[in-house]
Amino acid sequence: MSTFNKIFKASVYIIIAFAAAAALCLFGMTYAEENEDNEFTTEPEDEDTTRLDITTSEEITSESEISSESEATQSETESTVETDDSEEPPTETPPAEPEELQLSFYNYSLQKGQGVQLTAQVINSTAENPAITFYSSDTNVARVDASGYIIATGVGQTEITAYYGNLFAAAVITVTEEEVKPEFIILSKKEFLLKTGGTAQIEAELLPKEIADDYTFTYSAENTDIAAVDEKGIITAVKEGETKITVSAGDLSETVYVKVSSETFYEVSKINGYLYNSKGEAMAGSVVYIDGQTATVDKSGYFSFEAVDRKNVTISISDYPDVKCEFKVTKDETVYLLSSESSLVTVASIYELQGLLPINEIRFDSMNLVLNEGDVYSLNYTFMPQGATLTEIKYESSNPIVAQVGQIDGVVSAKSAGDTVITLTVNGGQASVKMNITVNPRESTRFSILIAVIESVVFLAIGTFVFVFYRKYKLKAESDLMEEDEEEDEDLHDFE
């Protein structure tokens, strides 16, 4: 007989034994309960109880008659009471009105990011603070907190439902994209100087630009007797005076100032200027006067004036207050002034100024440069003053073996590792500037090849080691598995 059959039969015997034991226990418990009931009913009672239970048939008949008379009397009494009550019916209490859940609104539209408070009220409720809960059917469109405050989270439509016990009510929430409103009105010009009868165009731009097409500019003049403006923003000067024009778009507005005169005006929003002495040196700190306006010269010789509205202006400087000159304004431009104790010369063109000013400063974009062998680099420079004449340029490398420089184009060519200095001299020595250059060696090709070979050998060795180790491990695992199978076969054979 096999081991499996033996185990199976033993299991069946054990189950049968357990079932028999359980049946015996159940039978014993039932028998014990029946004996306890019999003992309770046959237990002798005390003497008084026995005497009460032993009665004659006559006594029972007498008690029955007494009971019948008592019931008859009670029935008559109840009948009398019912007759009295029917004459005066009791007042009935009216039923309570049903509870109802009401919302502050049932439809609402929001823009993405906006919020609104939804309130719910229980009508005919006796509760002081009824517990109302809120729920959103789509939180991707709108969310609601425990107090009923709704936040629009995405475009679409959802329902916000309020619950109180078995009562509920819903509000439909519609969410649209957030409206992009204009933020700025940009005016190309905010002041206009016009001659009587003259016209000018207001140029306005609305930001952000992506919504500009959704809005239209409107224009309104404060005093149309002085200047009028049409729907296209064209100003017409009527008579002398000053007025304002309001440019509006949406909730935004800007103001344009208009001055009308019968005189001839030439508008210049700004004059840029440079002031030098006869040596070409910037007259830093000097004050320039133009028709009552003042400007201070900075260290480079620069000064500027805003909104010059006269065609002819008079210029003077603080260093030589008795020396003056007149300047005819023709456009927004840069003016160059050469001053001495006896004269103040105004030159409106850079080309007219060339040859009059020496170069007093020259600079490279960078004073230090790092290159690799074989690199090229174009030198860039600036000189002061801007109107000076550049007649001669000379480049020089202190070490041409390291780097060379072209005399015409100023292109530096890195030749070999090392350091050198590139010098730029202009106008026969009027000004010069130096640049330090470091050239790094380029990596050797042979060295790069050697590194690549070494890396390949290392990777090949690692791969071979991994393969051998894996192969050895796999063979050992297969051998161990075969040995285990053989041992199991032997054990099974011995068992049988």
CSV table of C-alpha atoms in Angstrom, one decimal:
chain,number,residue,atom,x,y,z
A,1,MET,CA,0.0,0.0,0.0
A,2,SER,CA,1.4,3.4,-0.9
A,3,THR,CA,2.1,6.2,1.6
A,4,PHE,CA,-0.6,8.4,0.1
A,5,ASN,CA,-3.3,5.7,0.7
A,6,LYS,CA,-2.2,5.2,4.2
A,7,ILE,CA,-2.4,8.9,5.0
A,8,PHE,CA,-5.8,9.1,3.3
A,9,LYS,CA,-7.3,6.2,5.3
A,10,ALA,CA,-5.9,7.6,8.6
A,11,SER,CA,-7.5,11.0,7.9
A,12,VAL,CA,-10.9,9.4,7.2
A,13,TYR,CA,-10.8,7.5,10.5
A,14,ILE,CA,-9.9,10.6,12.4
A,15,ILE,CA,-12.8,12.6,10.9
A,16,ILE,CA,-15.3,9.8,11.7
A,17,ALA,CA,-14.0,9.7,15.3
A,18,PHE,CA,-14.5,13.4,15.7
A,19,ALA,CA,-18.0,13.3,14.2
A,20,ALA,CA,-19.0,10.5,16.7
A,21,ALA,CA,-17.6,12.4,19.6
A,22,ALA,CA,-19.6,15.5,18.6
A,23,ALA,CA,-22.8,13.5,18.3
A,24,LEU,CA,-22.4,12.0,21.8
A,25,CYS,CA,-21.7,15.4,23.3
A,26,LEU,CA,-24.8,16.9,21.7
A,27,PHE,CA,-27.0,13.9,22.9
A,28,GLY,CA,-25.7,14.3,26.4
A,29,MET,CA,-26.4,18.0,26.6
A,30,THR,CA,-30.0,17.5,25.4
A,31,TYR,CA,-30.6,14.8,27.9
A,32,ALA,CA,-29.3,16.9,30.8
A,33,GLU,CA,-31.6,19.9,29.8
A,34,GLU,CA,-34.7,17.6,29.8
A,35,ASN,CA,-33.9,16.2,33.3
A,36,GLU,CA,-33.5,19.7,34.7
A,37,ASP,CA,-37.0,20.7,33.3
A,38,ASN,CA,-38.6,17.6,34.9
A,39,GLU,CA,-37.0,18.3,38.3
A,40,PHE,CA,-38.4,21.9,38.3
A,41,THR,CA,-42.0,20.9,37.5
A,42,THR,CA,-42.2,18.0,40.1
A,43,GLU,CA,-40.5,20.0,42.9
A,44,PRO,CA,-42.8,20.1,45.9
A,45,GLU,CA,-44.3,23.4,46.8
A,46,ASP,CA,-44.8,24.9,50.3
A,47,GLU,CA,-48.0,24.1,52.2
A,48,ASP,CA,-49.7,27.4,51.6
A,49,THR,CA,-49.4,27.0,47.9
A,50,THR,CA,-50.8,23.5,48.0
A,51,ARG,CA,-53.8,24.5,49.9
A,52,LEU,CA,-54.5,27.3,47.4
A,53,ASP,CA,-54.3,24.9,44.5
A,54,ILE,CA,-56.8,22.4,46.0
A,55,THR,CA,-60.2,23.9,45.5
A,56,THR,CA,-63.7,22.5,45.0
A,57,SER,CA,-65.9,22.9,42.0
A,58,GLU,CA,-68.3,25.0,44.0
A,59,GLU,CA,-65.6,27.6,44.9
A,60,ILE,CA,-64.5,27.8,41.3
A,61,THR,CA,-68.2,28.4,40.3
A,62,SER,CA,-68.6,31.1,42.9
A,63,GLU,CA,-65.4,32.9,41.8
A,64,SER,CA,-66.6,32.8,38.2
A,65,GLU,CA,-69.8,34.5,39.1
A,66,ILE,CA,-68.0,37.2,41.1
A,67,SER,CA,-65.7,37.8,38.1
A,68,SER,CA,-68.6,38.0,35.7
A,69,GLU,CA,-70.4,40.6,37.9
A,70,SER,CA,-67.2,42.6,38.1
A,71,GLU,CA,-66.7,42.6,34.4
A,72,ALA,CA,-70.3,43.7,33.8
A,73,THR,CA,-69.9,46.6,36.3
A,74,GLN,CA,-66.7,47.7,34.6
A,75,SER,CA,-68.3,47.6,31.1
A,76,GLU,CA,-71.2,49.8,32.3
A,77,THR,CA,-68.7,52.3,33.7
A,78,GLU,CA,-66.7,52.4,30.5
A,79,SER,CA,-69.9,52.9,28.5
A,80,THR,CA,-70.9,55.8,30.7
A,81,VAL,CA,-67.5,57.4,30.3
A,82,GLU,CA,-67.6,57.0,26.5
A,83,THR,CA,-71.1,58.6,26.4
A,84,ASP,CA,-69.8,61.6,28.3
A,85,ASP,CA,-66.7,62.0,26.1
A,86,SER,CA,-68.8,61.9,22.9
A,87,GLU,CA,-70.7,65.0,24.1
A,88,GLU,CA,-67.4,67.1,24.3
A,89,PRO,CA,-64.7,65.8,21.7
A,90,PRO,CA,-61.1,66.6,22.5
A,91,THR,CA,-59.2,69.3,20.5
A,92,GLU,CA,-56.9,67.8,17.8
A,93,THR,CA,-53.2,69.1,17.4
A,94,PRO,CA,-52.6,70.1,13.7
A,95,PRO,CA,-49.7,68.2,12.0
A,96,ALA,CA,-46.3,69.9,11.8
A,97,GLU,CA,-45.3,71.4,8.4
A,98,PRO,CA,-42.7,69.4,6.5
A,99,GLU,CA,-39.0,70.6,6.5
A,100,GLU,CA,-37.6,72.2,3.4
A,101,LEU,CA,-34.0,72.9,2.2
A,102,GLN,CA,-33.6,76.3,0.4
A,103,LEU,CA,-30.4,77.6,-1.3
A,104,SER,CA,-29.3,81.2,-1.8
A,105,PHE,CA,-29.1,80.6,-5.5
A,106,TYR,CA,-29.7,77.7,-8.0
A,107,ASN,CA,-27.7,78.9,-11.0
A,108,TYR,CA,-24.5,80.8,-11.0
A,109,SER,CA,-21.7,81.7,-13.5
A,110,LEU,CA,-18.1,82.1,-12.5
A,111,GLN,CA,-14.8,82.7,-14.2
A,112,LYS,CA,-11.9,80.3,-13.5
A,113,GLY,CA,-10.3,81.3,-10.2
A,114,GLN,CA,-13.3,83.1,-8.9
A,115,GLY,CA,-15.3,82.1,-5.8
A,116,VAL,CA,-18.8,82.6,-4.3
A,117,GLN,CA,-20.6,81.7,-1.0
A,118,LEU,CA,-23.5,79.3,-1.3
A,119,THR,CA,-25.8,79.4,1.8
A,120,ALA,CA,-28.4,76.7,2.6
A,121,GLN,CA,-31.3,77.1,5.0
A,122,VAL,CA,-33.6,74.5,6.5
A,123,ILE,CA,-37.2,75.8,6.6
A,124,ASN,CA,-39.6,74.6,9.5
A,125,SER,CA,-36.7,73.0,11.3
A,126,THR,CA,-36.7,72.9,15.1
A,127,ALA,CA,-32.9,72.3,15.2
A,128,GLU,CA,-30.9,75.4,16.2
A,129,ASN,CA,-27.8,74.6,14.0
A,130,PRO,CA,-28.8,72.0,11.4
A,131,ALA,CA,-25.8,70.1,10.1
A,132,ILE,CA,-25.7,70.8,6.3
A,133,THR,CA,-23.1,69.2,4.1
A,134,PHE,CA,-22.1,70.2,0.5
A,135,TYR,CA,-20.8,68.1,-2.4
A,136,SER,CA,-19.5,68.9,-5.9
A,137,SER,CA,-20.3,66.5,-8.7
A,138,ASP,CA,-17.1,67.5,-10.6
A,139,THR,CA,-14.2,69.0,-8.6
A,140,ASN,CA,-12.3,69.6,-11.8
A,141,VAL,CA,-14.9,72.4,-12.5
A,142,ALA,CA,-15.6,73.7,-9.0
A,143,ARG,CA,-14.8,72.7,-5.4
A,144,VAL,CA,-16.9,73.5,-2.3
A,145,ASP,CA,-15.8,73.5,1.3
A,146,ALA,CA,-17.7,72.6,4.5
A,147,SER,CA,-19.1,76.1,4.8
A,148,GLY,CA,-20.5,76.2,1.2
A,149,TYR,CA,-17.8,78.4,-0.3
A,150,ILE,CA,-17.3,77.5,-4.0
A,151,ILE,CA,-14.1,77.9,-6.0
A,152,ALA,CA,-14.1,77.7,-9.8
A,153,THR,CA,-11.2,75.4,-10.8
A,154,GLY,CA,-11.8,74.6,-14.5
A,155,VAL,CA,-14.0,75.4,-17.4
A,156,GLY,CA,-17.3,73.5,-17.6
A,157,GLN,CA,-20.5,72.9,-15.6
A,158,THR,CA,-21.1,71.1,-12.3
A,159,GLU,CA,-23.7,70.8,-9.5
A,160,ILE,CA,-23.2,71.7,-5.9
A,161,THR,CA,-25.6,69.8,-3.8
A,162,ALA,CA,-26.5,70.6,-0.2
A,163,TYR,CA,-27.7,67.7,2.1
A,164,TYR,CA,-29.6,67.7,5.4
A,165,GLY,CA,-30.9,64.3,6.5
A,166,ASN,CA,-33.2,63.1,3.7
A,167,LEU,CA,-33.4,66.6,2.2
A,168,PHE,CA,-31.2,67.9,-0.6
A,169,ALA,CA,-31.1,70.8,-3.1
A,170,ALA,CA,-28.6,71.5,-5.9
A,171,ALA,CA,-27.2,74.6,-7.6
A,172,VAL,CA,-25.8,74.5,-11.2
A,173,ILE,CA,-22.4,76.2,-11.5
A,174,THR,CA,-21.1,77.3,-14.9
A,175,VAL,CA,-17.4,78.1,-15.2
A,176,THR,CA,-15.8,80.0,-18.1
A,177,GLU,CA,-12.2,81.0,-18.9
A,178,GLU,CA,-10.7,83.8,-16.8
A,179,GLU,CA,-11.2,87.1,-18.6
A,180,VAL,CA,-7.9,88.7,-19.6
A,181,LYS,CA,-8.2,92.5,-19.0
A,182,PRO,CA,-5.9,95.2,-20.4
A,183,GLU,CA,-3.2,96.3,-18.1
A,184,PHE,CA,-1.4,99.2,-19.8
A,185,ILE,CA,-2.0,101.8,-22.4
A,186,ILE,CA,1.3,102.8,-24.0
A,187,LEU,CA,1.5,106.2,-25.8
A,188,SER,CA,4.3,106.8,-28.2
A,189,LYS,CA,4.0,110.5,-27.3
A,190,LYS,CA,2.2,112.3,-24.5
A,191,GLU,CA,2.9,115.9,-25.4
A,192,PHE,CA,2.1,117.7,-28.6
A,193,LEU,CA,3.1,121.3,-29.6
A,194,LEU,CA,0.9,122.4,-32.6
A,195,LYS,CA,0.6,125.5,-34.6
A,196,THR,CA,-3.0,126.8,-35.1
A,197,GLY,CA,-4.6,124.6,-37.8
A,198,GLY,CA,-2.1,121.9,-37.5
A,199,THR,CA,-2.8,118.2,-36.9
A,200,ALA,CA,-1.1,115.3,-35.2
A,201,GLN,CA,-1.8,111.5,-34.7
A,202,ILE,CA,-2.1,109.9,-31.3
A,203,GLU,CA,-0.4,106.5,-31.4
A,204,ALA,CA,-1.6,104.2,-28.6
A,205,GLU,CA,-0.9,100.5,-27.9
A,206,LEU,CA,-2.7,98.2,-25.5
A,207,LEU,CA,-1.0,95.6,-23.4
A,208,PRO,CA,-1.1,92.6,-23.3
A,209,LYS,CA,-1.0,92.5,-27.1
A,210,GLU,CA,-3.0,89.3,-27.4
A,211,ILE,CA,-6.2,91.0,-26.3
A,212,ALA,CA,-5.6,94.3,-28.1
A,213,ASP,CA,-8.0,93.4,-30.9
A,214,ASP,CA,-10.8,92.9,-28.4
A,215,TYR,CA,-10.8,96.6,-27.4
A,216,THR,CA,-11.2,99.9,-29.2
A,217,PHE,CA,-9.6,103.2,-28.2
A,218,THR,CA,-11.8,106.1,-27.5
A,219,TYR,CA,-10.6,109.7,-27.5
A,220,SER,CA,-12.1,112.8,-25.8
A,221,ALA,CA,-10.8,116.4,-25.6
A,222,GLU,CA,-11.2,118.4,-22.4
A,223,ASN,CA,-11.6,121.7,-24.4
A,224,THR,CA,-12.6,121.3,-28.0
A,225,ASP,CA,-12.3,125.1,-28.5
A,226,ILE,CA,-8.5,124.7,-28.3
A,227,ALA,CA,-8.0,121.2,-29.9
A,228,ALA,CA,-10.4,118.6,-31.1
A,229,VAL,CA,-9.8,114.9,-31.6
A,230,ASP,CA,-11.7,112.4,-33.8
A,231,GLU,CA,-12.4,108.7,-33.3
A,232,LYS,CA,-9.1,107.7,-35.0
A,233,GLY,CA,-7.0,109.8,-32.6
A,234,ILE,CA,-6.2,112.6,-35.0
A,235,ILE,CA,-5.8,116.0,-33.1
A,236,THR,CA,-6.7,119.2,-34.8
A,237,ALA,CA,-5.4,122.5,-33.3
A,238,VAL,CA,-8.1,125.1,-33.2
A,239,LYS,CA,-6.7,128.1,-31.3
A,240,GLU,CA,-4.0,129.1,-28.9
A,241,GLY,CA,-4.1,127.5,-25.5
A,242,GLU,CA,-3.5,124.2,-23.7
A,243,THR,CA,-5.9,121.3,-23.2
A,244,LYS,CA,-5.9,117.6,-22.4
A,245,ILE,CA,-7.1,114.6,-24.4
A,246,THR,CA,-8.1,111.4,-22.7
A,247,VAL,CA,-7.3,108.0,-24.4
A,248,SER,CA,-9.4,105.2,-23.0
A,249,ALA,CA,-9.7,101.4,-23.5
A,250,GLY,CA,-11.8,99.3,-21.1
A,251,ASP,CA,-11.2,100.5,-17.6
A,252,LEU,CA,-7.8,102.1,-18.5
A,253,SER,CA,-7.1,105.7,-19.5
A,254,GLU,CA,-4.1,107.9,-20.3
A,255,THR,CA,-3.8,111.6,-20.8
A,256,VAL,CA,-2.2,113.5,-23.7
A,257,TYR,CA,-1.2,117.1,-23.3
A,258,VAL,CA,-1.7,119.5,-26.2
A,259,LYS,CA,-0.3,123.0,-26.6
A,260,VAL,CA,-1.5,125.2,-29.5
A,261,SER,CA,0.3,128.4,-30.5
A,262,SER,CA,0.3,130.8,-33.5
A,263,GLU,CA,4.2,130.8,-33.4
A,264,THR,CA,6.3,128.4,-35.4
A,265,PHE,CA,7.4,125.5,-33.2
A,266,TYR,CA,9.7,122.7,-33.9
A,267,GLU,CA,9.2,119.8,-31.6
A,268,VAL,CA,12.3,118.1,-30.2
A,269,SER,CA,11.7,115.5,-27.5
A,270,LYS,CA,15.4,115.3,-26.6
A,271,ILE,CA,18.8,116.8,-27.4
A,272,ASN,CA,21.8,114.7,-26.7
A,273,GLY,CA,25.2,116.5,-26.5
A,274,TYR,CA,28.9,116.2,-25.8
A,275,LEU,CA,31.1,119.0,-24.5
A,276,TYR,CA,34.9,119.0,-25.1
A,277,ASN,CA,37.6,121.5,-24.7
A,278,SER,CA,40.0,122.4,-27.5
A,279,LYS,CA,42.3,119.4,-26.6
A,280,GLY,CA,39.4,117.0,-27.0
A,281,GLU,CA,39.0,116.4,-23.3
A,282,ALA,CA,35.5,115.9,-21.8
A,283,MET,CA,34.5,118.9,-19.7
A,284,ALA,CA,33.0,116.8,-16.9
A,285,GLY,CA,31.1,118.7,-14.3
A,286,SER,CA,30.4,121.7,-16.5
A,287,VAL,CA,26.8,123.0,-16.7
A,288,VAL,CA,25.2,123.6,-20.1
A,289,TYR,CA,22.4,126.2,-20.5
A,290,ILE,CA,19.8,126.1,-23.3
A,291,ASP,CA,17.0,128.6,-23.1
A,292,GLY,CA,16.8,128.6,-19.3
A,293,GLN,CA,17.2,124.8,-19.0
A,294,THR,CA,20.3,123.3,-17.4
A,295,ALA,CA,22.1,120.0,-17.8
A,296,THR,CA,25.3,118.7,-16.1
A,297,VAL,CA,28.1,117.1,-18.2
A,298,ASP,CA,29.2,113.7,-17.0
A,299,LYS,CA,32.7,112.2,-17.1
A,300,SER,CA,32.4,111.2,-20.7
A,301,GLY,CA,31.3,114.7,-21.7
A,302,TYR,CA,27.6,113.7,-22.2
A,303,PHE,CA,24.6,115.9,-21.4
A,304,SER,CA,20.9,116.0,-22.5
A,305,PHE,CA,17.8,118.2,-22.6
A,306,GLU,CA,14.2,117.1,-22.7
A,307,ALA,CA,11.4,118.6,-24.8
A,308,VAL,CA,13.1,121.5,-26.5
A,309,ASP,CA,10.3,123.2,-28.4
A,310,ARG,CA,12.0,126.2,-30.1
A,311,LYS,CA,13.6,126.0,-33.5
A,312,ASN,CA,16.5,128.2,-32.6
A,313,VAL,CA,18.1,127.9,-29.2
A,314,THR,CA,20.9,129.7,-27.4
A,315,ILE,CA,23.7,127.6,-25.8
A,316,SER,CA,26.1,128.7,-23.1
A,317,ILE,CA,28.3,126.9,-20.5
A,318,SER,CA,29.2,127.6,-16.9
A,319,ASP,CA,33.0,127.6,-17.5
A,320,TYR,CA,32.8,130.6,-19.9
A,321,PRO,CA,29.4,132.3,-19.2
A,322,ASP,CA,30.2,135.2,-21.6
A,323,VAL,CA,30.7,132.8,-24.6
A,324,LYS,CA,27.5,131.9,-26.3
A,325,CYS,CA,26.3,130.5,-29.6
A,326,GLU,CA,23.0,129.8,-31.3
A,327,PHE,CA,22.0,126.4,-32.5
A,328,LYS,CA,19.3,125.6,-35.0
A,329,VAL,CA,17.3,122.5,-34.1
A,330,THR,CA,16.4,120.4,-37.1
A,331,LYS,CA,15.6,117.0,-35.5
A,332,ASP,CA,16.2,114.8,-32.4
A,333,GLU,CA,19.9,114.6,-32.6
A,334,THR,CA,23.3,114.6,-31.0
A,335,VAL,CA,25.2,117.9,-30.8
A,336,TYR,CA,28.9,118.3,-30.2
A,337,LEU,CA,30.3,121.4,-28.6
A,338,LEU,CA,33.9,122.6,-28.6
A,339,SER,CA,34.6,125.3,-26.1
A,340,SER,CA,37.5,127.6,-25.3
A,341,GLU,CA,37.8,130.9,-23.4
A,342,SER,CA,37.0,132.8,-26.6
A,343,SER,CA,34.6,130.6,-28.5
A,344,LEU,CA,32.0,127.9,-28.3
A,345,VAL,CA,31.6,126.0,-31.5
A,346,THR,CA,28.5,123.9,-32.2
A,347,VAL,CA,28.9,121.0,-34.6
A,348,ALA,CA,25.7,119.1,-35.5
A,349,SER,CA,27.3,116.3,-37.4
A,350,ILE,CA,29.9,113.7,-36.3
A,351,TYR,CA,31.5,114.0,-39.7
A,352,GLU,CA,32.1,117.7,-39.3
A,353,LEU,CA,33.7,117.0,-36.0
A,354,GLN,CA,36.2,114.5,-37.3
A,355,GLY,CA,39.7,115.8,-37.3
A,356,LEU,CA,38.9,118.3,-34.6
A,357,LEU,CA,39.0,116.0,-31.6
A,358,PRO,CA,41.9,113.7,-30.6
A,359,ILE,CA,41.3,110.2,-29.3
A,360,ASN,CA,42.0,110.3,-25.6
A,361,GLU,CA,40.8,106.8,-24.6
A,362,ILE,CA,40.5,103.3,-26.2
A,363,ARG,CA,39.3,100.1,-24.8
A,364,PHE,CA,39.1,96.4,-25.7
A,365,ASP,CA,35.9,94.4,-24.8
A,366,SER,CA,38.0,92.3,-22.5
A,367,MET,CA,41.4,92.8,-21.0
A,368,ASN,CA,42.2,89.1,-20.6
A,369,LEU,CA,41.6,86.2,-23.1
A,370,VAL,CA,42.1,82.4,-22.9
A,371,LEU,CA,42.4,80.4,-26.2
A,372,ASN,CA,43.3,76.9,-27.2
A,373,GLU,CA,45.8,76.1,-29.9
A,374,GLY,CA,44.3,76.6,-33.3
A,375,ASP,CA,41.5,79.1,-32.1
A,376,VAL,CA,40.9,82.5,-33.7
A,377,TYR,CA,39.4,85.6,-32.1
A,378,SER,CA,38.4,89.0,-33.6
A,379,LEU,CA,39.4,91.9,-31.4
A,380,ASN,CA,36.7,94.6,-30.7
A,381,TYR,CA,37.4,98.0,-29.3
A,382,THR,CA,35.8,101.4,-28.6
A,383,PHE,CA,37.3,104.9,-28.3
A,384,MET,CA,36.4,108.2,-26.8
A,385,PRO,CA,35.3,110.8,-27.7
A,386,GLN,CA,32.9,109.3,-30.2
A,387,GLY,CA,33.4,112.0,-32.8
A,388,ALA,CA,37.1,111.8,-32.9
A,389,THR,CA,39.0,110.8,-36.0
A,390,LEU,CA,40.6,107.4,-36.3
A,391,THR,CA,43.4,107.8,-38.8
A,392,GLU,CA,45.9,105.0,-38.0
A,393,ILE,CA,45.6,101.6,-36.4
A,394,LYS,CA,48.5,99.3,-35.4
A,395,TYR,CA,48.4,95.9,-33.7
A,396,GLU,CA,51.4,94.1,-32.1
A,397,SER,CA,52.0,90.8,-30.4
A,398,SER,CA,54.7,90.5,-27.8
A,399,ASN,CA,55.2,86.8,-28.7
A,400,PRO,CA,54.2,85.9,-32.3
A,401,ILE,CA,55.1,82.2,-31.6
A,402,VAL,CA,52.2,82.0,-29.1
A,403,ALA,CA,49.7,84.2,-31.0
A,404,GLN,CA,49.7,86.4,-34.1
A,405,VAL,CA,47.4,89.3,-34.9
A,406,GLY,CA,46.3,90.6,-38.3
A,407,GLN,CA,47.1,94.3,-39.0
A,408,ILE,CA,43.9,95.0,-41.0
A,409,ASP,CA,41.2,92.9,-39.4
A,410,GLY,CA,42.6,92.5,-35.9
A,411,VAL,CA,42.0,88.7,-35.9
A,412,VAL,CA,44.2,86.8,-33.3
A,413,SER,CA,45.4,83.3,-34.3
A,414,ALA,CA,46.5,81.0,-31.4
A,415,LYS,CA,49.7,79.1,-32.5
A,416,SER,CA,51.2,77.4,-29.5
A,417,ALA,CA,50.9,77.2,-25.7
A,418,GLY,CA,52.1,80.2,-23.8
A,419,ASP,CA,51.3,83.8,-22.9
A,420,THR,CA,51.5,87.0,-25.0
A,421,VAL,CA,50.3,90.6,-25.0
A,422,ILE,CA,48.4,92.2,-27.9
A,423,THR,CA,48.8,96.0,-28.1
A,424,LEU,CA,46.6,98.3,-30.1
A,425,THR,CA,47.9,101.8,-30.9
A,426,VAL,CA,45.9,104.5,-32.7
A,427,ASN,CA,46.8,107.8,-34.5
A,428,GLY,CA,50.5,107.5,-34.1
A,429,GLY,CA,50.4,107.0,-30.3
A,430,GLN,CA,47.4,109.2,-29.2
A,431,ALA,CA,46.0,106.2,-27.3
A,432,SER,CA,46.8,102.5,-26.8
A,433,VAL,CA,45.4,99.5,-25.0
A,434,LYS,CA,46.8,96.0,-24.1
A,435,MET,CA,45.2,92.6,-23.9
A,436,ASN,CA,46.7,89.6,-22.1
A,437,ILE,CA,46.3,86.3,-24.0
A,438,THR,CA,46.9,82.8,-22.7
A,439,VAL,CA,47.0,79.9,-25.1
A,440,ASN,CA,46.4,76.4,-23.8
A,441,PRO,CA,47.8,73.3,-25.5
A,442,ARG,CA,45.4,71.1,-27.3
A,443,GLU,CA,45.2,67.5,-26.2
A,444,SER,CA,47.6,65.2,-28.1
A,445,THR,CA,45.9,62.9,-30.7
A,446,ARG,CA,48.2,60.0,-29.7
A,447,PHE,CA,47.4,60.5,-26.1
A,448,SER,CA,43.7,60.4,-26.9
A,449,ILE,CA,44.1,57.2,-28.9
A,450,LEU,CA,46.0,55.6,-26.0
A,451,ILE,CA,43.3,56.5,-23.6
A,452,ALA,CA,40.7,55.0,-25.9
A,453,VAL,CA,42.7,51.8,-26.2
A,454,ILE,CA,43.1,51.5,-22.5
A,455,GLU,CA,39.4,52.1,-21.9
A,456,SER,CA,38.5,49.4,-24.5
A,457,VAL,CA,40.9,46.8,-22.9
A,458,VAL,CA,39.4,47.6,-19.4
A,459,PHE,CA,35.8,47.1,-20.7
A,460,LEU,CA,36.8,43.9,-22.5
A,461,ALA,CA,38.4,42.5,-19.3
A,462,ILE,CA,35.4,43.3,-17.2
A,463,GLY,CA,33.1,41.7,-19.7
A,464,THR,CA,35.2,38.6,-19.9
A,465,PHE,CA,35.3,38.3,-16.1
A,466,VAL,CA,31.5,38.6,-15.9
A,467,PHE,CA,30.9,36.0,-18.6
A,468,VAL,CA,33.3,33.5,-17.0
A,469,PHE,CA,31.8,34.0,-13.6
A,470,TYR,CA,28.2,33.6,-14.9
A,471,ARG,CA,29.1,30.5,-16.9
A,472,LYS,CA,30.8,28.9,-13.9
A,473,TYR,CA,27.8,29.7,-11.6
A,474,LYS,CA,25.4,28.3,-14.1
A,475,LEU,CA,27.3,25.0,-14.5
A,476,LYS,CA,27.5,24.6,-10.7
A,477,ALA,CA,23.8,25.3,-10.3
A,478,GLU,CA,23.0,22.7,-13.0
A,479,SER,CA,25.3,20.1,-11.3
A,480,ASP,CA,23.7,20.8,-7.9
A,481,LEU,CA,20.2,20.3,-9.3
A,482,MET,CA,21.2,17.0,-10.9
A,483,GLU,CA,22.6,15.7,-7.6
A,484,GLU,CA,19.4,16.7,-5.7
A,485,ASP,CA,17.3,14.8,-8.3
A,486,GLU,CA,19.4,11.7,-7.9
A,487,GLU,CA,19.1,11.9,-4.1
A,488,GLU,CA,15.3,12.2,-4.3
A,489,ASP,CA,15.1,9.2,-6.6
A,490,GLU,CA,17.2,7.1,-4.2
A,491,ASP,CA,15.1,8.2,-1.2
A,492,LEU,CA,11.9,7.3,-3.0
A,493,HIS,CA,13.3,3.9,-4.0
A,494,ASP,CA,14.3,3.2,-0.4
A,495,PHE,CA,10.9,4.2,1.0
A,496,GLU,CA,9.1,1.8,-1.4
